[in-house]
Amino acid sequence: MNISNWDLAYDFAAAFGLVMLFIWYGNEKRIPSRAHKAFLGVCVGIMLVISVEIIEVFFGRFRNYIDDRAMYIVLYGQMLAILTACLFFAYYVKLLTKVPQKNLEIFVKNIKIATVACVVLMILNPFTEWLFVIEDKKILVHKGFVIPYVISVAMMLTAFSNIGKLSKEITFRKCIIMILNFVFCIVALVLQITGIATMFSFTLVTGCMTIYHYLQNPYAVMDTTTGQFNRRFMNDYITYRFEVNKSMGVFLIAMDDFKLINKTYGIDVGDNLLLQVGEYLNSLKYPGEVFRFGSDQFCAVMDKDLSQIPEIAEEVHERFMHPWYTGDGEAVMMSASICIVKCPQDAADMGELVDIMDYSMALAKKTKKGNISYASDMKLDNVRREKAVEKAVKLAMDREEIMVHYQPIFSIGKDAYNSAEALVRLKDDELGWISPDEFIPLAEKHGLIVELGDMILEKVCRFIRDFNLKDSSIEYIEVNISTVQLMHKGFAGRVKKILEEYDVTPDQINIEITETATIGDVSVVDANISELVEYGIKLSLDDYGSGYSNIDYINQMPFSIIKLDKSIIWEAFKNVKAGITLEYTIRMLNELQLLIVAEGVETEDMKNHLADIGCHYMQGWYYSKAVSDQDFMELIEKSA
Ligand code: C2E
Ligand code: MG
Ligand code: MG
């Protein structure tokens, strides 16, 4: 193959293509990711390869006029260019795969060693002549010439060996397109070596453009409304910084009452104002990046000079003291709450950071809107405890260690225990006993309650079946159901299925629900309740008197039992007015023909008085605390 005969048209076309790619790069927001930088390295490497190839062809054509030293430089340039392109590409491929950070660091170290080794070989070549010599304007290649190429190929193969573990952004479709590109490059290389067409570099460039479009497209990591990076990219960015133990200052800038702005000026103006805020934050002079964190929240991550944090926070705060302008020039005053979390001091990983940001923002919105607050000044123990409890619930669910205890309910009419309330219990190795009052709301918040609720119901049904409850005085078990469970479509269907699976009849279960102001989809809740009541399950209203005590609620919903909350019971024994209210409440419920359970009965006096004023059932420590299934059965047998 005589290089001086090569048709340079493809090389020039490739060079023009790459120049366009560099222009795109320069025009878009700079993406601060390692993959993006590595890919830029690949493009620079390919540009060098093309340039050297063009120079080589000219040198070949005018061989007799070219100085030997220039020939040496071009040959070294070629080796270095190929090495650069290949090693950056190998690194890029490695970054696309889910390799642990440590592996990656070793790989980068190897790349550095390989590069230094090749450069040393080149420096020594004039003395050792291991790589090549130029004699009579001819290049005589020696054995060492293949070393840089062997190193490049070896690094590429190592990188490709992990290709099975591609990161989540790379879908199968994208993968196929990349493979196709790779095949085209191989074909082009064969065509070039055999002298059929010198289109290898051109094919490399079309490959680069494809990668740019599919994998390095800035729009994939940008939020189009604000022109800042999106939240998914923020997760990647911050997670990486935690992985490599880099400290950072995370600013959460949350607009206050932005809904009002949207309502007053319309969504388009609202979007434009958000765009302006994003641009303003991006224009601040500090080393870092800006992300859109939530619909009306931004997150700025400062990664150097953390001592500047208070200054920057003040600057942002000050900016919101002045108006912003709509496209029509109308002045709009906006307020923003600023929370600062220093990492790793305040948060040690991404999950903790998000929890702290949520918590600090909720706190700021409640107490001091439009101000600057520091996570370090807040009591973060609550957040950490919440996280630990959430973990404990998940663990107990996975290990099937969730327990259910039973607290007997005494029937005054029958003078015997006639039912019981199932109360979930959780004991963690580290945290010890955790109260359901603490973990149930967390299970609701973190989407665990539906599964947890099903587990509890199954345990109750198994208890009813295994201990032959129908042969005892216990007519039914009260099961607490969270409103979140009721908002789940298909809840009633699942309850029926579980009951049938354990041969439990609907009259053996009572469902306890509490009155809540925040029912999401009322129609789903109503449908579930109607289905369950039609099936024969009775409904109890729990904690009556502790919340809104909306009489309408009682009138609308098909309750059979009303459970008076222990707080109103206890209050009635301390305070005359509360005593009168309780008496009248009980009278009213009796008139409505509802059965009444008094909760929190702790003394005989309480029991006697509550029975006198019309409560039908008693539940409380006077009788028993909630106990395990075995102990419960013993208690029932003893009392019979
Ligand atoms: P709740 O449904 O009102 O349950 C009654 C709570 O009062 C229980 O607390 C019980 O142990 C406590 N209690 C009963 N009698 C007395 C008494 O005489 N004195 C005192 N000081 N306390 C008494 P627990 O077990 O801590 O449960 C707290 C709450 O957690 C429950 O209130 C219920 O809302 C929720 N919960 C418990 N188990 C479950 C469950 O399986 N699912 C759901 N969704 N929530 C549950
Ligand atoms: Mg209850
Ligand atoms: Mg209750």
GROMACS .gro file of C-alpha atoms and ligand atoms in nm, residues 421 423 480 512 542-543 563 599, ligand 2:
model
    9
  421GLU     CA    1  -5.720  -0.547   6.803
  423LEU     CA    2  -5.130  -0.428   6.651
  480ASN     CA    3  -5.590  -0.129   6.137
  512GLU     CA    4  -6.034   0.002   6.152
  542ASP     CA    5  -6.059   0.450   6.497
  543ASP     CA    6  -5.939   0.732   6.721
  563LYS     CA    7  -6.361   0.365   6.884
  599GLU     CA    8  -5.974   0.290   7.420
  642MG      MG    9  -5.667   0.092   6.594
   0.00000   0.00000   0.00000
